[in-house]
PDB file of C-alpha atoms in Angstrom:
ATOM      1  CA  MET A  14      -0.319  -0.200   0.179  1.00  0.00           C
ATOM      2  CA  ASP A  15       1.172   3.523  -0.798  1.00  0.00           C
ATOM      3  CA  GLU A  16       2.410   5.593   2.152  1.00  0.00           C
ATOM      4  CA  LYS A  17      -0.278   8.786   2.292  1.00  0.00           C
ATOM      5  CA  ARG A  18       1.763  12.015   1.687  1.00  0.00           C
ATOM      6  CA  PRO A  19       1.084  14.543   4.590  1.00  0.00           C
ATOM      7  CA  ALA A  20      -0.767  17.698   3.941  1.00  0.00           C
ATOM      8  CA  PRO A  21       1.674  20.342   2.499  1.00  0.00           C
ATOM      9  CA  GLY A  22       3.508  22.222   5.098  1.00  0.00           C
ATOM     10  CA  THR A  23       2.904  19.815   7.769  1.00  0.00           C
ATOM     11  CA  GLN A  24       5.944  17.286   7.102  1.00  0.00           C
ATOM     12  CA  ARG A  25       8.859  18.056   9.924  1.00  0.00           C
ATOM     13  CA  PRO A  26      12.430  16.312   9.239  1.00  0.00           C
ATOM     14  CA  GLY A  27      14.371  17.711  12.068  1.00  0.00           C
ATOM     15  CA  GLY A  28      11.101  19.120  13.697  1.00  0.00           C
ATOM     16  CA  ARG A  29       9.377  22.626  12.089  1.00  0.00           C
ATOM     17  CA  THR A  30       8.144  24.940  14.242  1.00  0.00           C
ATOM     18  CA  ALA A  31       4.971  26.777  13.502  1.00  0.00           C
ATOM     19  CA  ARG A  32       6.681  29.816  13.551  1.00  0.00           C
ATOM     20  CA  THR A  33       8.367  28.810  10.224  1.00  0.00           C
ATOM     21  CA  ARG A  34       5.089  28.082   8.513  1.00  0.00           C
ATOM     22  CA  THR A  35       4.156  31.706  10.116  1.00  0.00           C
ATOM     23  CA  ALA A  36       7.075  33.587   8.405  1.00  0.00           C
ATOM     24  CA  VAL A  37       5.925  31.447   4.859  1.00  0.00           C
ATOM     25  CA  ARG A  38       2.711  32.621   5.223  1.00  0.00           C
ATOM     26  CA  ASP A  39       3.618  35.990   5.744  1.00  0.00           C
ATOM     27  CA  ALA A  40       5.752  35.763   2.667  1.00  0.00           C
ATOM     28  CA  VAL A  41       3.148  34.314   0.495  1.00  0.00           C
ATOM     29  CA  LEU A  42       0.849  36.975   2.008  1.00  0.00           C
ATOM     30  CA  THR A  43       2.948  39.961   1.134  1.00  0.00           C
ATOM     31  CA  GLY A  44       3.806  38.879  -2.310  1.00  0.00           C
ATOM     32  CA  LEU A  45       0.031  38.563  -2.950  1.00  0.00           C
ATOM     33  CA  GLY A  46      -0.152  42.005  -1.632  1.00  0.00           C
ATOM     34  CA  GLU A  47       2.965  43.247  -3.951  1.00  0.00           C
ATOM     35  CA  TYR A  48       2.575  41.368  -7.202  1.00  0.00           C
ATOM     36  CA  GLY A  49      -0.251  39.337  -7.409  1.00  0.00           C
ATOM     37  CA  TYR A  50      -0.529  35.824  -7.920  1.00  0.00           C
ATOM     38  CA  PRO A  51       0.944  35.847 -11.437  1.00  0.00           C
ATOM     39  CA  GLY A  52       4.033  37.766  -9.717  1.00  0.00           C
ATOM     40  CA  LEU A  53       4.648  35.205  -6.960  1.00  0.00           C
ATOM     41  CA  THR A  54       7.313  33.170  -7.117  1.00  0.00           C
ATOM     42  CA  VAL A  55       9.282  30.550  -4.780  1.00  0.00           C
ATOM     43  CA  ASP A  56      12.260  32.477  -4.710  1.00  0.00           C
ATOM     44  CA  TYR A  57      10.557  35.715  -3.537  1.00  0.00           C
ATOM     45  CA  VAL A  58       8.656  33.654  -0.565  1.00  0.00           C
ATOM     46  CA  ALA A  59      12.140  32.018   0.177  1.00  0.00           C
ATOM     47  CA  GLU A  60      14.244  35.216   0.584  1.00  0.00           C
ATOM     48  CA  ARG A  61      11.165  37.109   2.492  1.00  0.00           C
ATOM     49  CA  SER A  62      10.841  34.078   4.963  1.00  0.00           C
ATOM     50  CA  GLY A  63      14.383  33.146   5.232  1.00  0.00           C
ATOM     51  CA  VAL A  64      13.152  29.700   4.463  1.00  0.00           C
ATOM     52  CA  HIS A  65      15.457  27.876   1.645  1.00  0.00           C
ATOM     53  CA  LYS A  66      14.119  27.368  -1.680  1.00  0.00           C
ATOM     54  CA  THR A  67      14.858  23.617  -1.276  1.00  0.00           C
ATOM     55  CA  THR A  68      13.214  23.589   1.961  1.00  0.00           C
ATOM     56  CA  LEU A  69       9.884  24.741   0.416  1.00  0.00           C
ATOM     57  CA  TYR A  70       9.964  22.397  -2.105  1.00  0.00           C
ATOM     58  CA  ARG A  71      10.343  19.575  -0.002  1.00  0.00           C
ATOM     59  CA  ARG A  72       7.870  20.466   2.427  1.00  0.00           C
ATOM     60  CA  TRP A  73       5.119  22.097   0.083  1.00  0.00           C
ATOM     61  CA  GLY A  74       5.642  21.020  -2.915  1.00  0.00           C
ATOM     62  CA  GLY A  75       5.357  24.085  -4.907  1.00  0.00           C
ATOM     63  CA  LEU A  76       3.770  27.768  -5.443  1.00  0.00           C
ATOM     64  CA  GLU A  77       0.272  26.412  -5.602  1.00  0.00           C
ATOM     65  CA  GLU A  78       0.563  24.259  -2.269  1.00  0.00           C
ATOM     66  CA  LEU A  79       2.230  27.322  -0.784  1.00  0.00           C
ATOM     67  CA  LEU A  80      -0.954  29.315  -1.459  1.00  0.00           C
ATOM     68  CA  ALA A  81      -3.094  27.082  -0.316  1.00  0.00           C
ATOM     69  CA  ASP A  82      -1.355  26.482   3.357  1.00  0.00           C
ATOM     70  CA  ALA A  83      -1.167  30.195   3.799  1.00  0.00           C
ATOM     71  CA  LEU A  84      -5.393  30.101   3.307  1.00  0.00           C
ATOM     72  CA  ASP A  85      -5.256  27.035   5.599  1.00  0.00           C
ATOM     73  CA  LEU A  86      -3.585  29.015   8.353  1.00  0.00           C
ATOM     74  CA  ALA A  87      -5.352  32.221   7.747  1.00  0.00           C
ATOM     75  CA  GLY A  88      -8.634  29.968   8.382  1.00  0.00           C
ATOM     76  CA  GLU A  89      -6.726  28.783  11.767  1.00  0.00           C
ATOM     77  CA  ASP A  90      -7.268  32.095  13.435  1.00  0.00           C
ATOM     78  CA  SER A  91      -9.775  33.206  16.321  1.00  0.00           C
ATOM     79  CA  TRP A  92     -12.040  35.361  14.635  1.00  0.00           C
ATOM     80  CA  THR A  93     -15.478  35.204  16.124  1.00  0.00           C
ATOM     81  CA  PRO A  94     -18.554  36.767  14.838  1.00  0.00           C
ATOM     82  CA  PRO A  95     -20.013  40.115  16.333  1.00  0.00           C
ATOM     83  CA  ASP A  96     -22.444  39.241  19.210  1.00  0.00           C
ATOM     84  CA  THR A  97     -24.041  42.773  20.227  1.00  0.00           C
ATOM     85  CA  GLY A  98     -27.258  40.676  21.386  1.00  0.00           C
ATOM     86  CA  SER A  99     -29.417  41.428  18.349  1.00  0.00           C
ATOM     87  CA  LEU A 100     -29.736  40.355  14.841  1.00  0.00           C
ATOM     88  CA  GLU A 101     -29.590  43.775  13.368  1.00  0.00           C
ATOM     89  CA  GLY A 102     -26.685  44.732  15.409  1.00  0.00           C
ATOM     90  CA  ASP A 103     -25.009  41.469  14.521  1.00  0.00           C
ATOM     91  CA  LEU A 104     -25.545  42.083  10.546  1.00  0.00           C
ATOM     92  CA  HIS A 105     -24.671  45.697  10.703  1.00  0.00           C
ATOM     93  CA  ALA A 106     -21.173  44.926  12.642  1.00  0.00           C
ATOM     94  CA  LEU A 107     -20.651  41.959  10.360  1.00  0.00           C
ATOM     95  CA  ALA A 108     -21.001  44.000   7.353  1.00  0.00           C
ATOM     96  CA  ARG A 109     -19.025  46.545   8.390  1.00  0.00           C
ATOM     97  CA  GLU A 110     -16.193  44.899   9.402  1.00  0.00           C
ATOM     98  CA  VAL A 111     -15.721  43.334   6.132  1.00  0.00           C
ATOM     99  CA  ALA A 112     -16.042  47.020   4.408  1.00  0.00           C
ATOM    100  CA  GLU A 113     -13.368  47.762   7.033  1.00  0.00           C
ATOM    101  CA  SER A 114     -11.448  45.005   6.056  1.00  0.00           C
ATOM    102  CA  LEU A 115     -11.862  45.903   1.923  1.00  0.00           C
ATOM    103  CA  ASP A 116     -11.483  49.469   1.779  1.00  0.00           C
ATOM    104  CA  ASP A 117      -7.712  49.221   3.567  1.00  0.00           C
ATOM    105  CA  PRO A 118      -5.800  48.816   0.230  1.00  0.00           C
ATOM    106  CA  ALA A 119      -3.146  47.124   1.252  1.00  0.00           C
ATOM    107  CA  ALA A 120      -5.216  44.609   3.385  1.00  0.00           C
ATOM    108  CA  ALA A 121      -7.710  43.733   0.443  1.00  0.00           C
ATOM    109  CA  ALA A 122      -4.553  43.187  -1.541  1.00  0.00           C
ATOM    110  CA  ALA A 123      -4.139  39.960  -0.294  1.00  0.00           C
ATOM    111  CA  PRO A 124      -8.212  38.638  -1.004  1.00  0.00           C
ATOM    112  CA  ALA A 125      -8.074  39.542  -4.463  1.00  0.00           C
ATOM    113  CA  ALA A 126      -5.305  38.050  -5.260  1.00  0.00           C
ATOM    114  CA  PHE A 127      -6.311  34.908  -3.848  1.00  0.00           C
ATOM    115  CA  ILE A 128      -9.472  35.036  -5.824  1.00  0.00           C
ATOM    116  CA  ALA A 129      -7.617  35.247  -8.751  1.00  0.00           C
ATOM    117  CA  ALA A 130      -5.150  32.697  -8.233  1.00  0.00           C
ATOM    118  CA  ALA A 131      -8.825  30.409  -7.178  1.00  0.00           C
ATOM    119  CA  PHE A 132      -9.268  31.420 -11.522  1.00  0.00           C
ATOM    120  CA  ARG A 133      -6.190  29.793 -12.498  1.00  0.00           C
ATOM    121  CA  SER A 134      -5.388  27.104  -9.987  1.00  0.00           C
ATOM    122  CA  GLU A 135      -8.045  24.476  -8.588  1.00  0.00           C
ATOM    123  CA  ARG A 136      -5.877  23.533  -5.610  1.00  0.00           C
ATOM    124  CA  ALA A 137      -6.059  27.338  -4.777  1.00  0.00           C
ATOM    125  CA  ALA A 138      -9.906  27.470  -5.541  1.00  0.00           C
ATOM    126  CA  GLN A 139     -10.234  24.435  -3.214  1.00  0.00           C
ATOM    127  CA  ALA A 140      -8.137  26.442  -0.409  1.00  0.00           C
ATOM    128  CA  LEU A 141     -10.462  29.546  -1.105  1.00  0.00           C
ATOM    129  CA  HIS A 142     -13.552  27.449  -0.862  1.00  0.00           C
ATOM    130  CA  ALA A 143     -12.873  25.836   2.484  1.00  0.00           C
ATOM    131  CA  PHE A 144     -11.374  29.160   4.088  1.00  0.00           C
ATOM    132  CA  TYR A 145     -14.857  30.572   3.532  1.00  0.00           C
ATOM    133  CA  ALA A 146     -16.691  27.565   4.270  1.00  0.00           C
ATOM    134  CA  GLU A 147     -15.015  27.649   7.853  1.00  0.00           C
ATOM    135  CA  ARG A 148     -15.908  31.681   8.054  1.00  0.00           C
ATOM    136  CA  PHE A 149     -19.624  31.081   7.062  1.00  0.00           C
ATOM    137  CA  ARG A 150     -19.753  28.231   9.692  1.00  0.00           C
ATOM    138  CA  ARG A 151     -18.819  30.435  12.174  1.00  0.00           C
ATOM    139  CA  SER A 152     -20.969  33.440  11.293  1.00  0.00           C
ATOM    140  CA  ALA A 153     -23.745  30.976  11.746  1.00  0.00           C
ATOM    141  CA  ALA A 154     -23.651  31.894  15.152  1.00  0.00           C
ATOM    142  CA  VAL A 155     -25.486  35.017  14.514  1.00  0.00           C
ATOM    143  CA  VAL A 156     -28.383  33.454  12.986  1.00  0.00           C
ATOM    144  CA  GLU A 157     -28.839  30.853  15.402  1.00  0.00           C
ATOM    145  CA  ARG A 158     -29.226  33.235  17.805  1.00  0.00           C
ATOM    146  CA  ALA A 159     -31.729  35.232  16.301  1.00  0.00           C
ATOM    147  CA  ILE A 160     -33.572  32.032  15.638  1.00  0.00           C
ATOM    148  CA  ALA A 161     -33.383  31.812  19.381  1.00  0.00           C
ATOM    149  CA  ARG A 162     -34.447  35.216  20.229  1.00  0.00           C
ATOM    150  CA  GLY A 163     -37.591  34.844  17.940  1.00  0.00           C
ATOM    151  CA  GLU A 164     -36.145  37.193  15.608  1.00  0.00           C
ATOM    152  CA  ALA A 165     -35.827  35.147  12.292  1.00  0.00           C
ATOM    153  CA  PRO A 166     -37.768  32.061  11.219  1.00  0.00           C
ATOM    154  CA  ALA A 167     -36.306  28.739  12.455  1.00  0.00           C
ATOM    155  CA  ALA A 168     -35.500  27.388   9.029  1.00  0.00           C
ATOM    156  CA  THR A 169     -33.588  30.363   7.959  1.00  0.00           C
ATOM    157  CA  ASP A 170     -30.390  29.640   6.355  1.00  0.00           C
ATOM    158  CA  ALA A 171     -27.355  31.028   8.192  1.00  0.00           C
ATOM    159  CA  GLY A 172     -24.952  30.313   5.252  1.00  0.00           C
ATOM    160  CA  ASP A 173     -27.313  32.336   2.566  1.00  0.00           C
ATOM    161  CA  VAL A 174     -27.740  35.272   5.201  1.00  0.00           C
ATOM    162  CA  VAL A 175     -24.105  35.554   4.955  1.00  0.00           C
ATOM    163  CA  ARG A 176     -23.552  35.255   2.068  1.00  0.00           C
ATOM    164  CA  ALA A 177     -26.073  38.167   1.671  1.00  0.00           C
ATOM    165  CA  VAL A 178     -24.513  40.684   3.998  1.00  0.00           C
ATOM    166  CA  SER A 179     -21.188  40.505   2.021  1.00  0.00           C
ATOM    167  CA  ALA A 180     -22.418  39.925  -1.608  1.00  0.00           C
ATOM    168  CA  PRO A 181     -23.007  43.275  -2.454  1.00  0.00           C
ATOM    169  CA  LEU A 182     -19.206  44.231  -0.823  1.00  0.00           C
ATOM    170  CA  PHE A 183     -17.183  41.913  -2.859  1.00  0.00           C
ATOM    171  CA  PHE A 184     -19.208  42.693  -6.194  1.00  0.00           C
ATOM    172  CA  ARG A 185     -18.120  46.497  -5.910  1.00  0.00           C
ATOM    173  CA  LEU A 186     -14.700  45.623  -4.751  1.00  0.00           C
ATOM    174  CA  PHE A 187     -14.084  43.273  -7.561  1.00  0.00           C
ATOM    175  CA  ILE A 188     -16.553  43.309 -10.731  1.00  0.00           C
ATOM    176  CA  SER A 189     -17.632  47.046 -10.645  1.00  0.00           C
ATOM    177  CA  ARG A 190     -14.961  48.352  -9.090  1.00  0.00           C
ATOM    178  CA  GLU A 191     -16.453  50.856  -7.098  1.00  0.00           C
ATOM    179  CA  PRO A 192     -15.837  52.310  -3.333  1.00  0.00           C
ATOM    180  CA  VAL A 193     -16.927  50.196  -0.267  1.00  0.00           C
ATOM    181  CA  ASP A 194     -17.574  52.216   2.371  1.00  0.00           C
ATOM    182  CA  ARG A 195     -19.804  51.759   5.748  1.00  0.00           C
ATOM    183  CA  ALA A 196     -22.645  53.525   3.943  1.00  0.00           C
ATOM    184  CA  LEU A 197     -22.965  50.317   1.619  1.00  0.00           C
ATOM    185  CA  ALA A 198     -22.477  47.800   4.347  1.00  0.00           C
ATOM    186  CA  ASP A 199     -25.115  49.524   6.728  1.00  0.00           C
ATOM    187  CA  ARG A 200     -27.415  49.079   3.310  1.00  0.00           C
ATOM    188  CA  SER A 201     -26.577  45.669   3.053  1.00  0.00           C
ATOM    189  CA  ALA A 202     -27.332  44.508   5.834  1.00  0.00           C
ATOM    190  CA  ALA A 203     -30.426  46.029   6.096  1.00  0.00           C
ATOM    191  CA  ALA A 204     -31.540  44.434   2.956  1.00  0.00           C
ATOM    192  CA  ALA A 205     -30.318  41.312   4.477  1.00  0.00           C
ATOM    193  CA  ILE A 206     -32.114  41.606   7.428  1.00  0.00           C
ATOM    194  CA  ALA A 207     -35.485  42.656   5.629  1.00  0.00           C
ATOM    195  CA  ALA A 208     -35.142  39.613   3.683  1.00  0.00           C
ATOM    196  CA  VAL A 209     -34.490  37.400   6.838  1.00  0.00           C
ATOM    197  CA  ARG A 210     -37.548  38.722   8.807  1.00  0.00           C
ATOM    198  CA  ALA A 211     -39.909  38.367   5.283  1.00  0.00           C
ATOM    199  CA  GLY A 212     -38.473  34.272   5.308  1.00  0.00           C
ATOM    200  CA  VAL A 213     -36.579  34.882   2.303  1.00  0.00           C
ATOM    201  CA  PHE A 214     -33.813  32.317   3.721  1.00  0.00           C
ATOM    202  CA  SER A 215     -35.975  29.893   5.133  1.00  0.00           C
ATOM    203  CA  THR A 216     -35.143  27.043   3.507  1.00  0.00           C
ATOM    204  CA  GLN A 217     -39.027  25.433   4.260  1.00  0.00           C
ATOM    205  CA  ALA A 218     -39.812  28.102   1.240  1.00  0.00           C
ATOM    206  CA  ARG A 219     -37.740  25.949  -0.932  1.00  0.00           C
ATOM    207  CA  ALA A 220     -39.720  22.680  -0.502  1.00  0.00           C
TER     208      ALA A 220
END
């Protein structure tokens, strides 16, 4: 039987610390912000992280796996969705948080590069999907609390609600290339709240 290959970045000949993985991740994110996916190279990651190129190839295998592992590591953070005590407050806070992160060109550069990479690399697309799936999973708490308080129908699809809040923001930034600001965030949240109350996101309505 063939031996199962370890996930990228997890092989530890001689012991590799989490600090090394973080340095490599940070180098990938910085490179994406500066050069985008087409301009990112293993040579750049090696120089920026201080990890030898042969080590990067041995442990990660190549640029696509470096990119995917950077997203995997980003998804291991301790981020939690807002908890203001109401669905309205939570969704407005969530939308503003997204808007603030996208309004900063430096902060938005890496997400933009990851999305661009996903169209050119199946491995990057898988990692991006997994990253946002985890974000949606955590954000489900916002809707679950709202259901418990009687602010949303019991069968409300939490993932659809979160997507509805953030979709207009991502559309403006990545498609129409328009400004993203707090006013747009508040409108996006208000529209999602109205749709929740109207039962638009109820899974029962689809039956």
